[in-house]
Amino acid sequence: MERVATITSDKLNMEILPFIRTYQSGRIDRLYQSKTVPASVDPRTGVSSRDITINPSARLSARLYLPPTAIISPTAPKKLPVVVYYHGGGFCTFSASSSHYHSYLNSLVAEGDVIAVSVDYRLAPEHPLPAAYEDSWEALLWVTEHAYDHNFGPDRRFAEFGDFSKIFLVGDSAGANIVHNMGIKLAENGMEVEGLALMHPFFWGKERNSKVGSSMFKTEDFDALWPFVCPDTVGLDDPRVNPLAEGAPSLAALGSRRVLVSVAERDLLRERGRSYYERLRASGWGKKEAVFFETKGKDHVFHVFQRPDEKAAELMRHLVSFLKEDSMQGRHSLLMESIRGIEASQILQNA
């Protein structure tokens, strides 16, 4: 990425390479050419995907993935963990149908033997934050509804095969930021999921604490990106992007039994991810399980965009292990108990 620039001569307002460029006329160019692909049965993994609409008025949709075990079996021989996935892209690029993410989800679902819902949240700057957070929360509530009603037509197999006592929120970069903010919102509503997996999370702040010199990003890029996608922010220490800022909600109340934090050695965001993990462990959240994993010699979100790759495969194994491992105190049903009888519209009013 190169520094944001203002060039009046050609009416350029904002440029954050290689992602986005905006103009005074209102035109927006998303520069990273990640083609979109349709939902399908993947010949490589046998995973089946289909696109579903969650909220037509907000154009909120998601891509639903079923592993081969949920396609071949006439009835559910076992319940499968449910992964709600939030893609990265700085809140302003990519989608659930982007080819890199579609391929990654096919692999994750096949190797983890899980069901996944990849959320297609609205993007900035057309829909600045908190739009992505609102969509992500609504999608999570949509997932929980399937725990009590198996009469979902085309989504019947999702409802029948999904183990809704084992919901995991997983995301990379901006998507990992969403995972954290969903964890905070779950806690605010007295709810929990089984696990949160934050892969190379996009956390930032005023304090300069990065210790890498070879990242593909620069400090000034992230200084500019956050207010670009969140114009109503109070600044770089906004708790939504800096969960360690003074006045931010305590991580002790994070709405999850288990957490995985993954960073990459060359990533400019590495130290913030590490600090998040350390604060979590020191917060009084210690009765639960937290896991930290660092990939040496790699940069931001390499595991999605550099495949096949030996270290990407290693990181996938760590994530799959996290999804498959039973929590230390067994399955937790607080999420299901809390949402029973609560109207989604009532919760969304407080979003």
Coordinates of C-alpha atoms in Angstrom, one line a residue:
M1 CA 0.0 0.0 0.0
E2 CA 1.1 3.6 -0.6
R3 CA 0.2 6.6 1.5
V4 CA -3.2 8.2 1.0
A5 CA -2.9 11.1 -1.3
T6 CA -5.0 14.0 -2.4
I7 CA -4.5 15.1 -6.0
T8 CA -6.9 17.9 -7.0
S9 CA -5.8 17.9 -10.7
D10 CA -7.4 14.6 -11.5
K11 CA -10.0 14.8 -8.8
L12 CA -8.5 12.0 -6.7
N13 CA -9.7 12.0 -3.1
M14 CA -8.4 8.9 -1.5
E15 CA -6.0 6.2 -2.6
I16 CA -5.1 3.1 -0.4
L17 CA -3.1 0.7 -2.6
P18 CA -3.7 -2.0 -3.6
F19 CA -7.3 -1.8 -2.4
I20 CA -9.3 1.3 -3.2
R21 CA -9.4 4.7 -4.8
T22 CA -12.1 7.3 -4.5
Y23 CA -12.8 10.5 -6.5
Q24 CA -14.5 13.8 -5.8
S25 CA -17.2 12.9 -8.3
G26 CA -18.1 10.0 -6.0
R27 CA -16.7 7.3 -8.2
I28 CA -15.0 4.4 -6.4
D29 CA -12.4 2.0 -7.9
R30 CA -11.7 -1.2 -6.0
L31 CA -8.3 -1.9 -7.3
Y32 CA -7.6 -5.5 -6.1
Q33 CA -8.9 -7.7 -8.9
S34 CA -10.2 -10.7 -7.0
K35 CA -12.8 -12.2 -9.3
T36 CA -16.1 -13.5 -7.9
V37 CA -17.2 -17.0 -8.4
P38 CA -20.6 -18.7 -8.1
A39 CA -21.6 -21.1 -5.4
S40 CA -21.2 -24.7 -6.5
V41 CA -20.1 -28.2 -5.6
D42 CA -16.3 -27.9 -5.4
P43 CA -14.7 -30.8 -7.3
R44 CA -11.5 -30.6 -5.3
T45 CA -13.1 -30.9 -1.8
G46 CA -16.6 -32.2 -2.4
V47 CA -17.9 -29.2 -0.4
S48 CA -21.3 -27.9 -1.6
S49 CA -22.2 -24.1 -1.3
R50 CA -25.2 -22.0 -2.0
D51 CA -26.1 -18.4 -1.5
I52 CA -28.8 -17.4 0.9
T53 CA -30.6 -14.1 1.6
I54 CA -30.8 -13.1 5.2
N55 CA -32.3 -9.6 4.9
P56 CA -33.6 -8.6 1.5
S57 CA -34.2 -4.9 2.5
A58 CA -30.6 -4.5 3.5
R59 CA -29.3 -6.8 0.8
L60 CA -27.7 -8.9 3.4
S61 CA -26.7 -12.4 2.2
A62 CA -24.3 -15.2 3.0
R63 CA -22.7 -18.2 1.4
L64 CA -23.6 -21.5 3.1
Y65 CA -21.1 -24.4 2.9
L66 CA -21.8 -28.0 3.7
P67 CA -19.1 -30.7 3.9
P68 CA -19.4 -34.0 2.0
T69 CA -20.6 -35.7 5.2
A70 CA -23.7 -33.5 5.3
I71 CA -24.4 -34.1 1.7
I72 CA -24.1 -37.8 1.3
S73 CA -25.8 -38.9 4.6
P74 CA -29.6 -39.1 4.4
T75 CA -29.8 -38.1 8.1
A76 CA -27.3 -36.5 10.4
P77 CA -25.0 -39.2 11.9
K78 CA -23.4 -36.6 14.0
K79 CA -23.8 -32.9 14.6
L80 CA -21.2 -30.6 13.1
P81 CA -19.7 -27.4 14.5
V82 CA -21.0 -24.2 12.8
V83 CA -18.5 -21.6 11.7
V84 CA -19.7 -18.1 11.0
Y85 CA -17.0 -16.6 8.8
Y86 CA -16.3 -12.8 8.3
H87 CA -13.9 -12.1 5.4
G88 CA -11.2 -9.4 5.5
G89 CA -10.4 -6.5 3.2
G90 CA -10.2 -3.4 5.3
F91 CA -14.0 -3.2 5.5
C92 CA -14.0 -1.8 1.9
T93 CA -13.1 -4.7 -0.4
F94 CA -13.8 -8.4 -1.1
S95 CA -17.0 -10.4 -0.6
A96 CA -18.1 -13.9 0.4
S97 CA -18.0 -14.7 -3.4
S98 CA -14.4 -13.5 -3.9
S99 CA -12.5 -16.4 -5.4
H100 CA -9.8 -16.5 -2.7
Y101 CA -12.3 -16.6 0.1
H102 CA -14.5 -19.1 -1.7
S103 CA -11.5 -21.4 -2.1
Y104 CA -10.4 -21.0 1.5
L105 CA -13.8 -21.7 2.9
N106 CA -14.1 -24.9 0.7
S107 CA -10.8 -26.1 2.3
L108 CA -11.8 -25.1 5.8
V109 CA -15.1 -26.9 5.6
A110 CA -13.6 -30.0 4.1
E111 CA -10.7 -30.3 6.5
G112 CA -12.6 -29.3 9.6
D113 CA -15.7 -31.2 8.7
V114 CA -17.8 -28.2 9.7
I115 CA -20.7 -26.2 8.4
A116 CA -19.8 -22.6 7.5
V117 CA -21.8 -19.4 6.8
S118 CA -19.6 -16.8 5.1
V119 CA -21.2 -13.4 5.7
D120 CA -21.5 -10.9 2.8
Y121 CA -21.6 -7.7 4.9
R122 CA -21.9 -4.2 3.4
L123 CA -18.7 -2.4 2.5
A124 CA -17.4 1.1 3.1
P125 CA -17.4 3.8 1.9
E126 CA -20.9 3.3 0.4
H127 CA -21.9 1.8 3.7
P128 CA -19.5 3.0 6.4
L129 CA -19.2 1.4 9.8
P130 CA -21.1 0.4 11.8
A131 CA -23.0 -1.1 8.8
A132 CA -20.6 -4.2 8.7
Y133 CA -21.1 -4.7 12.4
E134 CA -24.8 -4.5 12.1
D135 CA -24.9 -7.0 9.3
S136 CA -22.6 -9.4 11.1
W137 CA -24.8 -9.3 14.2
E138 CA -27.9 -9.9 12.2
A139 CA -26.3 -12.8 10.4
L140 CA -25.3 -14.4 13.7
L141 CA -28.8 -14.1 14.9
W142 CA -30.0 -15.8 11.7
V143 CA -27.7 -18.7 12.4
T144 CA -29.0 -19.2 15.9
E145 CA -32.6 -19.2 14.7
H146 CA -31.9 -22.6 13.0
A147 CA -31.3 -24.2 16.4
Y148 CA -35.1 -24.2 17.1
D149 CA -36.7 -24.4 13.7
H150 CA -35.8 -27.2 11.3
N151 CA -38.5 -26.1 8.8
F152 CA -36.2 -23.9 6.8
G153 CA -36.9 -25.3 3.3
P154 CA -33.6 -25.3 1.4
D155 CA -31.7 -24.7 4.6
R156 CA -33.1 -27.9 6.2
R157 CA -29.8 -29.8 6.1
F158 CA -28.0 -26.9 7.7
A159 CA -30.5 -27.0 10.6
E160 CA -30.4 -30.7 10.9
F161 CA -26.6 -31.2 10.7
G162 CA -25.5 -28.1 12.6
D163 CA -24.5 -28.4 16.2
F164 CA -25.7 -25.0 17.5
S165 CA -24.1 -25.5 20.9
K166 CA -20.8 -25.3 19.1
I167 CA -20.9 -22.0 17.1
F168 CA -17.5 -20.5 16.2
L169 CA -16.9 -17.0 14.9
V170 CA -13.9 -16.9 12.6
G171 CA -12.4 -14.0 10.6
D172 CA -9.3 -12.6 9.1
S173 CA -8.0 -9.0 9.3
A174 CA -11.1 -6.7 9.3
G175 CA -13.1 -9.9 9.7
A176 CA -11.2 -10.7 12.8
N177 CA -12.0 -7.2 14.1
I178 CA -15.6 -8.1 13.5
V179 CA -15.2 -11.3 15.4
H180 CA -13.9 -9.3 18.4
N181 CA -16.8 -6.8 18.2
M182 CA -19.3 -9.6 18.0
G183 CA -17.7 -11.2 21.1
I184 CA -18.2 -7.9 22.9
K185 CA -21.9 -7.6 21.8
L186 CA -22.6 -11.2 22.7
A187 CA -21.4 -10.4 26.3
E188 CA -23.5 -7.3 26.4
N189 CA -26.6 -9.5 25.6
G190 CA -25.6 -12.2 28.1
M191 CA -24.7 -14.6 25.4
E192 CA -21.8 -16.8 24.5
V193 CA -20.5 -18.9 21.6
E194 CA -18.1 -21.8 21.8
G195 CA -15.1 -20.1 20.2
L196 CA -13.7 -17.0 18.5
A197 CA -10.8 -17.3 16.1
L198 CA -9.1 -14.0 15.2
M199 CA -6.7 -14.5 12.3
H200 CA -4.3 -11.5 11.9
P201 CA -6.8 -9.1 13.4
F202 CA -7.1 -5.5 12.3
F203 CA -6.5 -3.6 15.5
W204 CA -4.9 -0.2 15.6
G205 CA -4.3 2.8 17.8
K206 CA -2.4 6.0 18.3
E207 CA 0.5 4.3 20.1
R208 CA 3.2 3.1 17.7
N209 CA 4.2 -0.4 18.9
S210 CA 4.9 -2.3 15.7
K211 CA 8.3 -4.0 15.6
V212 CA 8.4 -5.3 12.0
G213 CA 10.3 -3.6 9.2
S214 CA 9.4 -5.7 6.2
S215 CA 5.6 -5.6 6.2
M216 CA 3.7 -4.9 3.0
F217 CA 1.8 -2.1 4.8
K218 CA 2.9 1.2 6.4
T219 CA 1.8 2.8 9.6
E220 CA 0.3 5.8 7.8
D221 CA -1.9 3.5 5.7
F222 CA -3.7 2.2 8.8
D223 CA -3.8 5.7 10.2
A224 CA -5.8 6.7 7.1
L225 CA -7.9 3.5 6.7
W226 CA -9.8 3.5 9.9
P227 CA -11.4 7.0 9.7
F228 CA -12.0 6.3 6.0
V229 CA -14.2 3.3 6.7
C230 CA -15.6 4.7 10.0
P231 CA -16.2 8.5 9.6
D232 CA -18.0 8.8 12.9
T233 CA -15.1 7.4 14.8
V234 CA -13.7 9.2 17.9
G235 CA -10.2 8.5 16.6
L236 CA -7.6 5.8 16.3
D237 CA -8.2 4.7 19.9
D238 CA -11.9 4.0 19.2
P239 CA -12.6 0.8 21.2
R240 CA -13.9 -0.8 18.0
V241 CA -10.4 -0.7 16.4
N242 CA -8.3 -0.5 19.6
P243 CA -9.8 -2.9 22.1
L244 CA -7.0 -2.1 24.5
A245 CA -7.7 1.6 24.6
E246 CA -8.7 3.4 27.9
G247 CA -12.4 3.0 28.4
A248 CA -12.8 0.0 26.0
P249 CA -15.0 -2.9 27.3
S250 CA -13.1 -5.3 29.4
L251 CA -12.0 -8.5 27.6
A252 CA -12.9 -10.4 30.7
A253 CA -16.5 -10.4 29.5
L254 CA -15.8 -11.6 26.0
G255 CA -18.8 -13.7 24.9
S256 CA -16.9 -17.0 24.1
R257 CA -15.6 -20.0 26.0
R258 CA -12.4 -20.2 23.9
V259 CA -10.3 -17.9 21.7
L260 CA -7.6 -18.4 19.1
V261 CA -5.4 -15.4 18.1
S262 CA -3.1 -15.9 15.1
V263 CA -0.5 -13.4 13.9
A264 CA 2.2 -13.4 11.2
E265 CA 5.8 -12.4 12.0
R266 CA 6.1 -9.8 9.2
D267 CA 2.7 -8.3 9.7
L268 CA 2.6 -4.7 10.8
L269 CA -0.4 -5.7 13.0
R270 CA 1.5 -8.5 14.7
E271 CA 2.2 -6.8 18.0
R272 CA -1.4 -5.6 18.4
G273 CA -2.6 -9.1 18.0
R274 CA -0.1 -10.4 20.5
S275 CA -1.0 -7.6 23.0
Y276 CA -4.7 -8.5 22.6
Y277 CA -4.0 -12.1 23.5
E278 CA -1.9 -11.1 26.5
R279 CA -4.5 -8.7 27.8
L280 CA -7.2 -11.3 27.4
R281 CA -5.2 -13.8 29.5
A282 CA -4.6 -11.1 32.1
S283 CA -8.2 -9.9 32.2
G284 CA -9.7 -12.4 34.5
W285 CA -11.0 -14.4 31.5
G286 CA -8.6 -17.2 32.6
K287 CA -11.2 -19.8 33.5
K288 CA -11.5 -20.3 29.7
E289 CA -9.1 -21.3 27.0
A290 CA -7.0 -18.9 24.9
V291 CA -4.5 -20.1 22.2
F292 CA -1.9 -18.0 20.5
F293 CA -0.1 -19.0 17.2
E294 CA 2.5 -17.1 15.2
T295 CA 3.6 -17.9 11.7
K296 CA 7.3 -17.1 11.1
G297 CA 8.4 -15.4 7.9
K298 CA 4.9 -14.5 6.6
D299 CA 2.9 -11.3 6.2
H300 CA -0.7 -10.3 6.6
V301 CA -3.4 -12.9 5.7
F302 CA -0.9 -14.9 3.6
H303 CA -3.0 -18.0 4.4
V304 CA -5.9 -16.9 2.2
F305 CA -4.0 -15.4 -0.7
Q306 CA -0.9 -17.6 -0.9
R307 CA -2.2 -21.1 -1.4
P308 CA -1.1 -23.8 -1.7
D309 CA 1.6 -23.1 0.8
E310 CA 3.2 -25.2 3.5
K311 CA 2.8 -22.6 6.3
A312 CA -0.8 -21.8 5.2
A313 CA -1.5 -25.6 5.6
E314 CA 0.1 -25.5 9.0
L315 CA -2.1 -22.6 10.1
M316 CA -5.1 -24.4 8.7
R317 CA -4.3 -27.4 10.9
H318 CA -4.1 -25.2 14.0
L319 CA -7.5 -23.6 13.2
V320 CA -9.1 -27.0 12.5
S321 CA -7.7 -28.4 15.7
F322 CA -9.2 -25.4 17.6
L323 CA -12.6 -26.1 16.0
K324 CA -12.5 -29.8 16.7
E325 CA -11.3 -29.7 20.3
D326 CA -13.9 -29.9 23.0
S327 CA -14.0 -27.2 25.5
M328 CA -12.5 -28.0 28.9
Q329 CA -15.9 -27.9 30.6
G330 CA -18.0 -29.5 27.8
R331 CA -20.4 -27.9 25.4
H332 CA -22.0 -24.7 26.5
S333 CA -25.6 -23.8 25.8
L334 CA -25.8 -20.3 27.2
L335 CA -26.1 -18.8 23.8
M336 CA -29.1 -21.0 23.0
E337 CA -30.7 -20.4 26.4
S338 CA -30.2 -16.7 26.1
I339 CA -31.7 -16.2 22.7
R340 CA -34.7 -18.4 23.3
G341 CA -37.7 -16.2 23.4
I342 CA -35.8 -13.1 22.4
E343 CA -37.0 -11.4 19.3
A344 CA -34.2 -10.6 16.9
S345 CA -35.7 -7.3 16.1
Q346 CA -35.5 -6.3 19.8
I347 CA -31.8 -7.1 19.9
L348 CA -31.1 -5.3 16.7
Q349 CA -32.7 -2.2 18.0
N350 CA -29.8 -2.1 20.5
A351 CA -27.1 -2.7 17.9

